[in-house]
């Protein structure tokens, strides 16, 4: 049955794709990185010369993964199949009798970036394999220039083919990955085929059941990124708590060793110079100038920074600030700070979101937190959000909690699952460790305690520390509770806490479980750890506009508002509390939520999916406004 595929002859990709041997920039005092760090970082790729491949793409569903295995299940060489470099239309013109089973270049068209669930009604609940195809010309082929094909994110497993060659693959739905395609590109009519499989499995991260919609597909920008042959693959530039500006730079390319590197901040008349070692690495540092304006939510000062090395010049906008913990306080730029926040899923406002995050969509969401709620902090849950959002938080002045989707019952005893989680963590940190707004790396959410879980998360927490010793590490934990003298009594005692800088607990008393909302304010919290606590989640559901002022029944705005009042009253009495991020800013899609009020949405938002503010929104914004005024 597969004869047709014989007419395609392909050269194995391995010969052509340039193997990446860069290693991320590693501070001299940092422990060795695990092997899960990506080969190519391509830091600040969004600020490099390039060509966008976003826009209309062909797409073709493949529910039986027919493009991957033949009718007896024997794995197929995709470069002889859907990944081949055949223009079927031209072939048919040449030979009307030619046989073919599919032609992606004439398949339906949908926008990228976007999840495919918005492409057509029948794809609303489709999870599985999808083939994408795009033909394009490029002007980036120049001698002495390399070209990378970069995906800002694709959910979940991605396989890439260019001009009939297998380029590579990636696992993980929310972090960037790139391939050097310099030797595969041609000027005209490039044939790019991308297979994206959104299937969640028991071993994937996250696993099959989550309380959010799986937005499968090419959900973020696809670009061609050009660099000189030897280029700045990674840099890590920051202010340290001992008053130094440090810069670690890693070059990749034939001339990476013995290269002079200059990191400069013109506005501070600052220039740091050094020469790379055999690995293409250099670590630079200098005392921070007295007139440095530190970045903070109230003063989100960003400096133009450039890194020059040989023919390469890479710029960025970086804020300089320090973050640390002292006892039960979180300290920003040497001063205690209370995190006035809320949680957020990556889902734009509107009745039919497709995880299409543009600067406008991101600004709309973050403004509702900054100006609407008088917040200074956002928990980006439960996976790395777009770099558009973390850059927006830098610009607007919002502190960020960034998380990898180790969510609920991940397969903690599977070493491959750990590897996937570690590489997600590494990709996330290497993408955003120059973002001043990001202060906390979270390794997990609501995971069941076990030995396997503890060692899995300990490995992740240590990986985060190795990759970035300048930020705080945390995880959203669960606690037990008991009734003591008639009040709810909670002790925070998760065995993971010694590995964390900040404790964070999700608490839903008064919503889940049988505690009465009236009992919440008197709740007593205990912790033997001299560490700050964030209430990383609390919330109650209501559909916008559903009211019951008399009985304050559940699923009404009145109940939700009262729930907030009572929980905030409880928060006021926790002596080691350093921050709040209620669940959640906006109602969001969740296939688990199907009752009469929910209809496929989790309704714990303080605003509706269309941005309508519920009563609880004003309870929280008043509370934060008073707190901000007291400062
Ligand atoms: C959990 C979980 C969220 C979920 C929320 C809820 O705590 O972390 O992902 O949506 O509770 O039940 O609404």
Coordinates of C-alpha atoms and ligand atoms in Angstrom, one line a residue:
X1 CA 0.0 0.0 0.0
X2 CA 2.9 2.4 0.6
X3 CA 4.6 2.1 -2.8
X4 CA 3.9 5.8 -3.6
X5 CA 6.5 6.7 -1.0
X6 CA 9.3 5.1 -3.0
X7 CA 9.5 8.1 -5.4
X8 CA 10.8 10.2 -2.6
X9 CA 14.6 10.0 -2.1
X10 CA 16.0 11.7 1.0
X11 CA 19.4 12.2 2.5
X12 CA 19.5 11.4 6.2
X13 CA 19.3 14.7 8.2
X14 CA 22.2 13.8 10.6
X15 CA 24.7 14.6 7.9
X16 CA 23.3 18.1 7.3
X17 CA 22.1 19.6 10.6
X18 CA 24.9 21.3 12.5
X19 CA 25.3 19.5 15.9
X20 CA 24.9 22.0 18.8
X21 CA 27.8 21.9 21.3
X22 CA 27.2 25.1 23.2
X23 CA 26.9 24.9 27.0
X24 CA 24.9 27.6 28.8
X25 CA 26.7 30.4 30.6
X26 CA 27.6 29.2 34.0
X27 CA 28.7 31.4 36.9
X28 CA 32.1 30.4 38.1
X29 CA 30.6 29.6 41.6
X30 CA 27.7 27.6 40.2
X31 CA 27.5 23.8 40.6
X32 CA 27.7 21.8 37.4
X33 CA 24.5 21.7 35.3
X34 CA 22.8 18.4 34.7
X35 CA 22.8 17.0 31.2
X36 CA 19.3 18.1 30.6
X37 CA 20.2 21.6 29.7
X38 CA 19.5 22.4 26.1
X39 CA 22.4 22.2 23.6
X40 CA 21.4 25.6 22.1
X41 CA 20.0 28.4 24.3
X42 CA 19.8 31.2 21.6
X43 CA 19.2 33.7 24.5
X44 CA 17.1 36.8 23.6
X45 CA 16.2 35.2 20.2
X46 CA 13.2 37.6 20.1
X47 CA 15.7 40.5 19.9
X48 CA 17.8 39.0 17.0
X49 CA 17.5 39.6 13.3
X50 CA 15.3 37.0 11.7
X51 CA 12.2 36.2 9.8
X52 CA 8.8 35.3 11.3
X53 CA 7.2 32.1 10.0
X54 CA 4.0 32.8 12.0
X55 CA 0.8 33.4 10.0
X56 CA -1.2 31.0 7.9
X57 CA -0.1 27.3 8.0
X58 CA -1.6 24.2 6.5
X59 CA -2.8 21.7 9.1
X60 CA -3.9 18.1 8.8
X61 CA -5.3 15.9 11.6
X62 CA -3.8 12.4 12.1
X63 CA -5.8 10.8 14.9
X64 CA -4.3 7.3 14.2
X65 CA -0.8 8.7 13.9
X66 CA -0.9 7.3 10.4
X67 CA 2.1 9.4 9.4
X68 CA 4.3 7.7 12.0
X69 CA 3.6 4.0 11.4
X70 CA 2.3 1.9 8.6
X71 CA -0.9 -0.2 8.7
X72 CA 1.0 -3.0 10.6
X73 CA 2.3 -0.5 13.1
X74 CA 5.8 -0.6 11.7
X75 CA 7.4 2.8 12.3
X76 CA 7.7 4.9 9.1
X77 CA 10.6 7.0 7.9
X78 CA 8.6 10.2 7.9
X79 CA 11.1 11.8 5.5
X80 CA 9.7 9.4 2.9
X81 CA 6.2 10.3 4.0
X82 CA 4.5 13.4 5.2
X83 CA 8.0 14.9 6.0
X84 CA 9.2 14.4 2.4
X85 CA 10.1 17.2 0.1
X86 CA 7.6 16.5 -2.6
X87 CA 5.4 19.0 -4.1
X88 CA 2.4 16.8 -4.9
X89 CA 0.7 19.5 -7.1
X90 CA 3.8 19.7 -9.3
X91 CA 4.2 15.9 -9.3
X92 CA 0.6 15.6 -10.5
X93 CA 1.1 18.1 -13.3
X94 CA 4.1 16.1 -14.4
X95 CA 2.4 12.7 -14.1
X96 CA -1.4 12.6 -13.7
X97 CA -1.1 8.9 -12.7
X98 CA 1.2 9.6 -9.8
X99 CA -0.2 8.1 -6.5
X100 CA -0.3 10.0 -3.2
X101 CA -2.3 9.7 0.0
X102 CA -2.0 13.2 1.4
X103 CA -0.6 16.6 0.4
X104 CA -0.1 18.9 3.3
X105 CA 0.5 21.8 1.1
X106 CA -3.2 21.8 0.0
X107 CA -4.6 21.0 3.5
X108 CA -6.9 23.5 5.4
X109 CA -5.2 26.6 6.7
X110 CA -5.1 28.0 10.2
X111 CA -3.2 30.8 12.0
X112 CA 0.0 30.2 13.9
X113 CA 0.5 30.9 16.8
X114 CA -2.7 29.5 18.0
X115 CA -4.0 26.3 19.5
X116 CA -5.8 24.3 16.8
X117 CA -9.0 24.0 18.9
X118 CA -10.0 27.4 17.5
X119 CA -9.4 26.3 13.9
X120 CA -12.8 24.6 13.4
X121 CA -15.7 23.4 15.7
X122 CA -14.8 19.7 15.1
X123 CA -11.3 20.3 16.6
X124 CA -12.8 21.7 19.8
X125 CA -11.8 18.7 21.9
X126 CA -9.2 17.1 19.5
X127 CA -6.1 15.9 21.3
X128 CA -3.6 13.9 19.3
X129 CA -1.3 14.2 16.3
X130 CA -1.5 17.2 13.9
X131 CA 0.6 17.8 10.9
X132 CA 1.5 21.4 9.9
X133 CA 3.1 22.5 6.7
X134 CA 4.5 25.9 5.5
X135 CA 6.3 26.8 2.3
X136 CA 8.5 29.9 2.5
X137 CA 11.4 31.7 0.9
X138 CA 14.2 33.3 2.9
X139 CA 16.7 36.0 2.5
X140 CA 18.8 34.8 5.5
X141 CA 21.2 32.6 3.6
X142 CA 24.5 34.5 3.7
X143 CA 28.1 33.2 4.0
X144 CA 29.4 33.3 7.5
X145 CA 25.8 33.4 8.9
X146 CA 24.0 30.7 10.7
X147 CA 20.2 30.3 10.7
X148 CA 18.2 28.7 13.5
X149 CA 14.6 27.5 13.3
X150 CA 13.1 28.5 16.6
X151 CA 9.8 27.5 18.2
X152 CA 8.8 29.7 21.2
X153 CA 6.7 26.7 22.3
X154 CA 4.6 23.9 20.8
X155 CA 2.3 21.7 22.9
X156 CA 3.3 18.8 23.5
X157 CA 5.7 16.6 21.5
X158 CA 7.1 18.1 18.3
X159 CA 8.9 16.5 15.3
X160 CA 10.4 18.8 12.7
X161 CA 11.2 18.2 9.0
X162 CA 12.7 20.7 6.6
X163 CA 13.0 20.1 2.8
X164 CA 12.7 16.3 3.3
X165 CA 15.2 16.1 6.2
X166 CA 14.5 15.2 9.8
X167 CA 15.7 18.2 11.8
X168 CA 14.9 17.2 15.4
X169 CA 12.2 16.8 18.1
X170 CA 11.2 18.3 21.4
X171 CA 9.1 17.3 24.4
X172 CA 7.3 19.9 26.5
X173 CA 4.5 22.3 25.7
X174 CA 5.7 25.6 27.1
X175 CA 9.3 26.3 26.5
X176 CA 11.5 27.4 23.5
X177 CA 13.6 25.1 21.4
X178 CA 15.7 25.7 18.3
X179 CA 17.6 23.8 15.6
X180 CA 20.5 25.0 13.4
X181 CA 19.1 24.6 9.9
X182 CA 21.8 26.6 8.1
X183 CA 22.8 23.7 5.8
X184 CA 19.2 22.6 5.1
X185 CA 17.8 26.0 4.0
X186 CA 17.4 27.1 0.4
X187 CA 16.4 30.5 -0.8
X188 CA 13.1 29.6 -2.5
X189 CA 10.2 27.4 -1.6
X190 CA 11.4 25.7 1.6
X191 CA 9.1 23.0 2.7
X192 CA 8.7 22.9 6.5
X193 CA 6.6 20.1 8.0
X194 CA 6.0 20.0 11.8
X195 CA 4.2 17.2 13.6
X196 CA 2.7 18.2 17.0
X197 CA 1.2 15.6 19.3
X198 CA -0.7 17.0 22.2
X199 CA -1.5 13.6 23.7
X200 CA -0.9 13.6 27.5
X201 CA 0.3 10.2 28.8
X202 CA 0.9 8.8 32.3
X203 CA 4.6 9.8 31.9
X204 CA 4.2 13.2 30.4
X205 CA 4.6 16.6 32.2
X206 CA 1.8 17.4 33.0
X207 CA 0.1 14.1 32.9
X208 CA -3.4 13.3 31.6
X209 CA -5.6 15.1 34.1
X210 CA -5.3 18.8 34.7
X211 CA -7.8 21.4 35.6
X212 CA -7.1 23.4 32.5
X213 CA -7.6 23.1 28.8
X214 CA -5.0 21.3 26.7
X215 CA -4.3 23.9 24.0
X216 CA -2.4 21.6 21.6
X217 CA -0.5 23.0 18.6
X218 CA 2.0 25.7 17.6
X219 CA 0.9 28.0 20.3
X220 CA 3.8 30.5 20.1
X221 CA 5.8 32.2 17.4
X222 CA 7.9 30.2 14.9
X223 CA 10.9 32.2 13.6
X224 CA 14.1 31.9 11.6
X225 CA 16.9 33.5 13.7
X226 CA 20.1 34.6 12.1
X227 CA 23.5 34.8 13.9
X228 CA 27.1 35.2 12.9
X229 CA 29.0 31.8 12.7
X230 CA 30.3 32.5 16.2
X231 CA 27.6 34.1 18.3
X232 CA 26.4 34.8 21.8
X233 CA 24.4 31.8 22.6
X234 CA 23.7 32.6 26.3
X235 CA 24.3 35.4 28.8
X236 CA 23.3 35.8 32.4
X237 CA 23.5 39.5 33.6
X238 CA 22.4 40.5 37.1
X239 CA 23.0 42.5 40.2
X240 CA 24.1 40.4 43.2
X241 CA 23.2 41.0 46.9
X242 CA 26.9 41.9 47.5
X243 CA 26.5 44.9 45.2
X244 CA 28.2 43.5 42.1
X245 CA 27.0 43.5 38.5
X246 CA 27.9 40.1 37.1
X247 CA 27.8 38.8 33.6
X248 CA 28.4 35.3 32.4
X249 CA 28.5 34.9 28.6
X250 CA 28.7 31.7 26.5
X251 CA 29.6 31.8 22.9
X252 CA 29.0 29.1 20.3
X253 CA 30.8 28.6 17.0
X254 CA 34.2 27.9 15.5
X255 CA 35.8 31.0 17.0
X256 CA 34.3 30.8 20.5
X257 CA 37.6 30.4 22.3
X258 CA 39.9 33.3 23.1
X259 CA 37.3 35.8 21.9
X260 CA 37.1 39.3 23.5
X261 CA 33.6 39.9 25.0
X262 CA 32.4 43.3 26.0
X263 CA 29.2 43.7 28.1
X264 CA 28.1 47.4 28.2
X265 CA 25.4 49.4 29.8
X266 CA 25.8 52.8 28.2
X267 CA 23.3 54.6 30.5
X268 CA 25.5 53.6 33.4
X269 CA 28.8 54.3 31.4
X270 CA 29.5 50.7 32.3
X271 CA 31.7 48.3 30.2
X272 CA 33.0 45.0 31.3
X273 CA 35.6 43.2 29.1
X274 CA 37.1 39.7 29.2
X275 CA 38.3 36.9 27.0
X276 CA 36.5 33.6 26.6
X277 CA 38.1 30.3 27.7
X278 CA 38.5 27.2 25.5
X279 CA 34.8 26.5 26.0
X280 CA 33.8 30.0 24.8
X281 CA 32.8 31.1 28.4
X282 CA 33.7 34.2 30.3
X283 CA 32.6 35.5 33.7
X284 CA 32.8 39.2 34.3
X285 CA 31.9 41.4 37.3
X286 CA 32.3 44.9 38.6
X287 CA 31.0 47.0 41.5
X288 CA 27.5 48.4 40.7
X289 CA 27.6 52.1 40.1
X290 CA 26.1 54.3 42.9
X291 CA 23.6 55.9 40.5
X292 CA 22.1 52.5 39.4
X293 CA 18.3 52.8 39.6
X294 CA 17.2 49.4 40.9
X295 CA 14.2 47.7 39.2
X296 CA 11.1 47.3 41.4
X297 CA 7.3 47.1 40.8
X298 CA 7.0 50.8 41.6
X299 CA 10.1 51.8 39.5
X300 CA 10.5 49.2 36.7
X301 CA 13.7 50.7 35.4
X302 CA 15.2 48.8 32.5
X303 CA 18.6 49.4 31.0
X304 CA 19.7 48.8 27.4
X305 CA 22.5 46.3 27.7
X306 CA 24.6 45.0 24.8
X307 CA 27.0 42.0 24.6
X308 CA 29.6 42.2 21.9
X309 CA 31.7 39.3 20.7
X310 CA 33.5 39.3 17.4
X311 CA 30.9 40.0 14.7
X312 CA 28.0 39.5 17.1
X313 CA 26.1 42.2 19.0
X314 CA 23.2 41.1 21.2
X315 CA 21.1 43.6 23.0
X316 CA 18.6 43.3 25.8
X317 CA 16.5 45.5 28.2
X318 CA 17.5 44.4 31.7
X319 CA 16.4 45.5 35.2
X320 CA 18.8 45.3 38.1
X321 CA 17.4 44.2 41.5
X322 CA 18.1 41.8 44.2
X323 CA 15.7 39.3 45.8
X324 CA 16.3 37.1 48.9
X325 CA 14.7 35.9 52.0
X326 CA 15.5 36.8 55.6
X327 CA 13.7 34.7 58.1
X328 CA 10.0 34.9 57.3
X329 CA 10.4 38.0 55.0
X330 CA 10.9 38.3 51.3
X331 CA 13.5 41.0 50.7
X332 CA 13.5 43.0 47.4
X333 CA 16.5 45.4 47.0
X334 CA 17.2 45.1 50.7
X335 CA 13.6 46.0 51.8
X336 CA 10.9 43.6 53.0
X337 CA 8.1 43.3 50.4
X338 CA 4.6 41.8 50.6
X339 CA 3.5 40.1 47.4
X340 CA 0.0 41.4 46.4
X341 CA -0.8 39.0 43.7
X342 CA -3.1 36.7 41.9
X343 CA -2.8 33.6 39.8
X344 CA -3.1 33.6 36.0
X345 CA -3.5 31.0 33.3
X346 CA -2.1 31.7 29.8
X347 CA -5.5 32.4 28.2
X348 CA -6.5 35.7 26.5
X349 CA -9.7 37.5 27.3
X350 CA -12.7 36.5 25.2
X351 CA -15.4 33.7 24.8
X352 CA -13.3 31.6 22.5
X353 CA -9.6 31.8 23.6
X354 CA -6.9 29.8 21.7
X355 CA -3.9 30.6 23.8
X356 CA -2.8 33.3 21.3
X357 CA -0.8 35.6 23.5
X358 CA 0.1 38.9 21.8
X359 CA 1.6 41.9 23.6
X360 CA -1.9 43.5 23.6
X361 CA -3.5 40.3 25.1
X362 CA -0.7 40.1 27.7
X363 CA -0.9 43.8 28.6
X364 CA -4.7 43.5 29.1
X365 CA -4.3 40.6 31.6
X366 CA -1.4 42.1 33.5
X367 CA -3.0 45.6 33.7
X368 CA -6.0 44.2 35.3
X369 CA -3.6 43.0 38.1
X370 CA -1.4 46.0 38.3
X371 CA -3.9 48.9 38.0
X372 CA -7.2 47.0 38.5
X373 CA -6.2 45.1 41.7
X374 CA -3.3 47.3 42.8
X375 CA -1.2 44.2 42.7
X376 CA 2.6 44.0 42.5
X377 CA 2.9 40.2 41.8
X378 CA 1.5 37.5 39.5
X379 CA 1.7 33.7 39.8
X380 CA 2.0 32.4 36.2
X381 CA 0.4 29.0 36.6
X382 CA 1.0 26.1 36.1
X383 CA 3.6 26.2 33.3
X384 CA 6.0 28.7 31.7
X385 CA 4.0 31.5 30.0
X386 CA 5.1 33.2 26.9
X387 CA 8.2 35.4 27.0
X388 CA 5.9 38.2 25.8
X389 CA 4.3 38.0 29.3
X390 CA 7.6 38.0 31.3
X391 CA 9.0 40.9 29.2
X392 CA 5.6 42.7 29.8
X393 CA 6.0 42.1 33.5
X394 CA 9.5 43.6 33.3
X395 CA 8.1 46.7 31.5
X396 CA 5.0 47.1 33.7
X397 CA 6.6 46.3 37.1
X398 CA 5.0 43.1 38.3
X399 CA 6.9 40.4 40.2
X400 CA 6.6 36.9 38.8
X401 CA 6.3 33.4 40.0
X402 CA 7.3 31.0 37.2
X403 CA 6.4 27.3 37.3
X404 CA 7.0 24.1 35.4
X405 CA 3.9 21.8 35.0
X406 CA 4.8 19.2 37.5
X407 CA 1.2 19.1 38.5
X408 CA -0.8 16.7 40.7
X409 CA 0.1 13.0 40.0
X410 CA 3.1 13.1 37.7
X411 CA 5.0 9.8 37.4
X412 CA 7.7 10.6 40.0
X413 CA 9.3 7.2 39.9
X414 CA 10.0 7.4 36.1
X415 CA 13.6 8.7 35.5
X416 CA 12.5 9.8 31.9
X417 CA 9.7 11.9 33.4
X418 CA 12.3 13.5 35.6
X419 CA 14.5 14.3 32.7
X420 CA 11.6 15.9 30.8
X421 CA 10.8 18.0 33.9
X422 CA 14.5 19.0 34.3
X423 CA 14.8 20.1 30.7
X424 CA 11.6 22.1 31.0
X425 CA 13.0 23.8 34.1
X426 CA 16.3 24.4 32.3
X427 CA 14.7 25.8 29.2
X428 CA 12.5 28.0 31.3
X429 CA 15.3 29.4 33.4
X430 CA 17.7 29.9 30.5
X431 CA 15.0 31.8 28.6
X432 CA 14.1 34.1 31.5
X433 CA 17.0 34.5 33.9
X434 CA 17.6 38.0 32.7
X435 CA 14.0 39.0 33.5
X436 CA 14.1 41.2 36.6
X437 CA 10.4 40.6 37.2
X438 CA 10.9 36.8 37.7
X439 CA 11.7 36.2 41.4
X440 CA 10.5 32.7 42.1
X441 CA 11.1 29.4 40.2
X442 CA 8.4 26.9 41.2
X443 CA 9.1 23.2 40.8
X444 CA 5.5 21.8 41.4
X445 CA 1.9 22.2 42.2
X446 CA -0.2 20.1 44.6
X447 CA 1.9 16.9 44.4
X448 CA 1.1 13.9 46.6
X449 CA 3.9 13.3 49.2
X450 CA 6.0 10.2 48.7
X451 CA 9.7 9.3 48.7
X452 CA 9.7 9.2 44.9
X453 CA 8.0 12.6 44.8
X454 CA 10.4 14.1 47.4
X455 CA 13.5 13.1 45.5
X456 CA 12.0 14.1 42.1
X457 CA 11.2 17.6 43.4
X458 CA 14.5 17.9 45.3
X459 CA 16.4 17.2 42.1
X460 CA 14.3 19.9 40.3
X461 CA 14.9 22.4 43.1
X462 CA 18.6 21.8 43.1
X463 CA 18.6 22.1 39.3
X464 CA 16.9 25.5 39.6
X465 CA 19.5 26.6 42.2
X466 CA 22.3 25.4 40.0
X467 CA 21.1 27.3 37.0
X468 CA 20.2 30.4 38.9
X469 CA 21.5 31.0 42.4
X470 CA 20.0 34.5 42.4
X471 CA 16.3 33.7 42.7
X472 CA 14.0 32.0 45.2
X473 CA 12.8 28.4 44.7
X474 CA 9.3 27.3 45.8
X475 CA 6.5 24.9 45.2
X476 CA 2.7 25.1 45.7
X477 CA 2.0 22.6 48.5
X478 CA -1.0 21.0 50.2
X479 CA -1.4 20.7 54.0
X480 CA -3.6 18.6 56.3
X481 CA -5.8 20.3 58.9
X482 CA -7.5 19.5 62.1
X483 CA -10.0 21.2 64.4
X484 CA -8.5 22.4 67.7
X485 CA -10.7 24.1 70.2
X486 CA -13.4 24.6 67.6
X487 CA -11.1 26.3 65.1
X488 CA -9.4 25.1 61.9
X489 CA -5.7 24.3 62.7
X490 CA -3.1 23.9 60.0
X491 CA 0.5 22.9 60.3
X492 CA 2.8 23.3 57.3
X493 CA 5.1 20.3 57.4
X494 CA 5.8 19.2 53.9
X495 CA 9.2 17.2 53.8
X496 CA 10.2 19.2 50.7
X497 CA 10.3 22.5 52.5
X498 CA 14.0 22.3 53.5
X499 CA 14.8 22.5 49.8
X500 CA 12.7 25.6 49.3
X501 CA 13.4 29.3 50.0
X502 CA 9.7 30.1 50.2
X503 CA 6.8 28.0 51.5
X504 CA 3.6 28.2 49.4
X505 CA 0.3 26.6 50.3
X506 CA -2.9 26.2 48.3
X507 CA -5.8 26.4 50.7
X508 CA -9.5 26.1 49.9
X509 CA -11.2 26.0 53.3
X510 CA -14.7 27.3 52.9
X511 CA -14.9 26.0 49.3
X512 CA -13.6 22.4 49.1
X513 CA -14.2 20.2 52.1
X514 CA -16.9 20.7 54.6
X515 CA -15.6 23.7 56.5
X516 CA -18.1 26.5 56.8
X517 CA -17.0 29.8 55.3
X518 CA -17.7 31.4 58.7
X519 CA -14.9 29.2 60.3
X520 CA -12.2 30.5 58.0
X521 CA -11.2 33.8 59.7
X522 CA -10.2 32.0 62.9
X523 CA -8.0 29.5 61.2
X524 CA -4.6 29.1 62.9
X525 CA -1.5 28.4 60.9
X526 CA 1.7 26.8 62.3
X527 CA 5.2 26.4 60.8
X528 CA 8.4 25.3 62.4
X529 CA 10.3 26.6 59.4
X530 CA 11.6 30.1 59.8
X531 CA 10.6 30.8 56.2
X532 CA 8.1 33.1 54.5
X533 CA 4.8 31.8 53.4
X534 CA 2.7 32.6 50.3
X535 CA -0.9 31.5 50.1
X536 CA -0.4 30.4 46.5
X537 CA -4.1 29.6 45.9
X538 CA -7.5 30.1 47.5
X539 CA -10.7 30.8 45.7
X540 CA -14.4 30.1 45.1
X541 CA -16.6 29.9 42.0
X542 CA -19.4 32.0 40.6
X543 CA -20.7 32.9 37.2
X544 CA -20.6 36.6 36.6
X545 CA -24.0 38.2 37.4
X546 CA -25.4 35.3 39.5
X547 CA -26.5 36.9 42.8
X548 CA -28.1 35.8 46.1
X549 CA -27.6 38.6 48.6
X550 CA -29.9 37.0 51.1
X551 CA -28.7 33.4 51.4
X552 CA -25.2 33.9 49.8
X553 CA -25.5 30.5 48.3
X554 CA -22.5 28.8 46.7
X555 CA -21.8 29.7 43.0
X556 CA -23.0 33.2 43.6
X557 CA -21.0 36.4 43.5
X558 CA -22.2 37.1 47.1
X559 CA -20.6 33.8 48.3
X560 CA -17.4 34.4 46.4
X561 CA -17.1 38.0 47.9
X562 CA -17.7 36.7 51.4
X563 CA -15.2 33.9 50.8
X564 CA -12.6 36.5 49.9
X565 CA -13.4 38.7 52.9
X566 CA -13.1 35.7 55.3
X567 CA -10.0 34.3 53.8
X568 CA -8.2 37.7 53.8
X569 CA -9.2 38.1 57.4
X570 CA -7.5 34.7 58.0
X571 CA -4.5 35.9 56.1
X572 CA -4.2 39.0 58.3
X573 CA -3.6 36.7 61.3
X574 CA -0.7 34.6 59.8
X575 CA 2.5 36.2 61.3
X576 CA 4.9 34.6 58.7
X577 CA 2.8 35.4 55.6
X578 CA 4.7 37.3 52.9
X579 CA 2.3 37.1 49.9
X580 CA -1.0 36.1 48.4
X581 CA -2.0 34.8 44.9
X582 CA -5.7 33.9 45.0
X583 CA -7.0 31.5 42.4
X584 CA -7.5 33.2 39.9
X585 CA -7.8 36.4 37.9
X586 CA -10.0 35.2 35.0
X587 CA -12.5 32.4 34.5
X588 CA -10.6 29.8 32.4
X589 CA -11.5 26.8 30.3
X590 CA -11.4 23.4 32.0
X591 CA -12.9 20.2 30.6
X592 CA -13.4 19.0 34.2
X593 CA -15.9 21.7 34.9
X594 CA -19.3 21.0 33.5
X595 CA -22.0 22.0 36.0
X596 CA -24.7 24.5 35.1
X597 CA -22.6 27.5 36.1
X598 CA -19.4 26.2 34.6
X599 CA -20.2 24.8 31.2
X600 CA -16.5 23.9 30.5
X601 CA -15.1 26.8 32.5
X602 CA -13.5 27.0 35.9
X603 CA -15.4 30.0 37.4
X604 CA -13.0 31.0 40.2
X605 CA -12.0 34.0 38.3
X606 CA -12.6 37.4 40.0
X607 CA -13.3 38.6 36.5
X608 CA -15.2 36.7 33.8
X609 CA -13.7 35.4 30.6
X610 CA -14.8 38.7 29.0
X611 CA -13.3 40.8 31.7
X612 CA -16.4 41.6 33.7
X613 CA -15.4 42.3 37.3
X614 CA -17.2 40.2 40.0
X615 CA -17.9 41.5 43.5
X616 CA -14.8 39.6 44.9
X617 CA -12.7 41.6 42.5
X618 CA -13.5 44.8 44.5
X619 CA -12.9 43.0 47.8
X620 CA -9.4 42.1 46.7
X621 CA -8.6 45.4 45.0
X622 CA -9.7 47.4 48.1
X623 CA -7.6 45.1 50.3
X624 CA -4.5 45.6 48.1
X625 CA -5.1 49.3 47.8
X626 CA -5.1 49.7 51.6
X627 CA -2.0 47.6 51.9
X628 CA -0.2 49.5 49.1
X629 CA -1.2 52.8 50.8
X630 CA 0.2 51.6 54.2
X631 CA 3.7 51.0 52.7
Ligands
LIG1 C1 -6.1 23.5 42.4 C2 -5.2 23.6 41.3 C3 -5.8 24.4 40.2 C4 -7.3 24.2 40.1 C5 -7.8 24.8 41.4 C6 -9.3 24.6 41.4 O1 -5.6 23.9 43.5 O2 -3.9 23.9 41.5 O3 -5.1 24.1 39.0 O4 -7.8 24.9 39.0 O5 -7.3 24.1 42.5 O6 -9.8 23.6 42.0 O7 -10.1 25.4 40.9

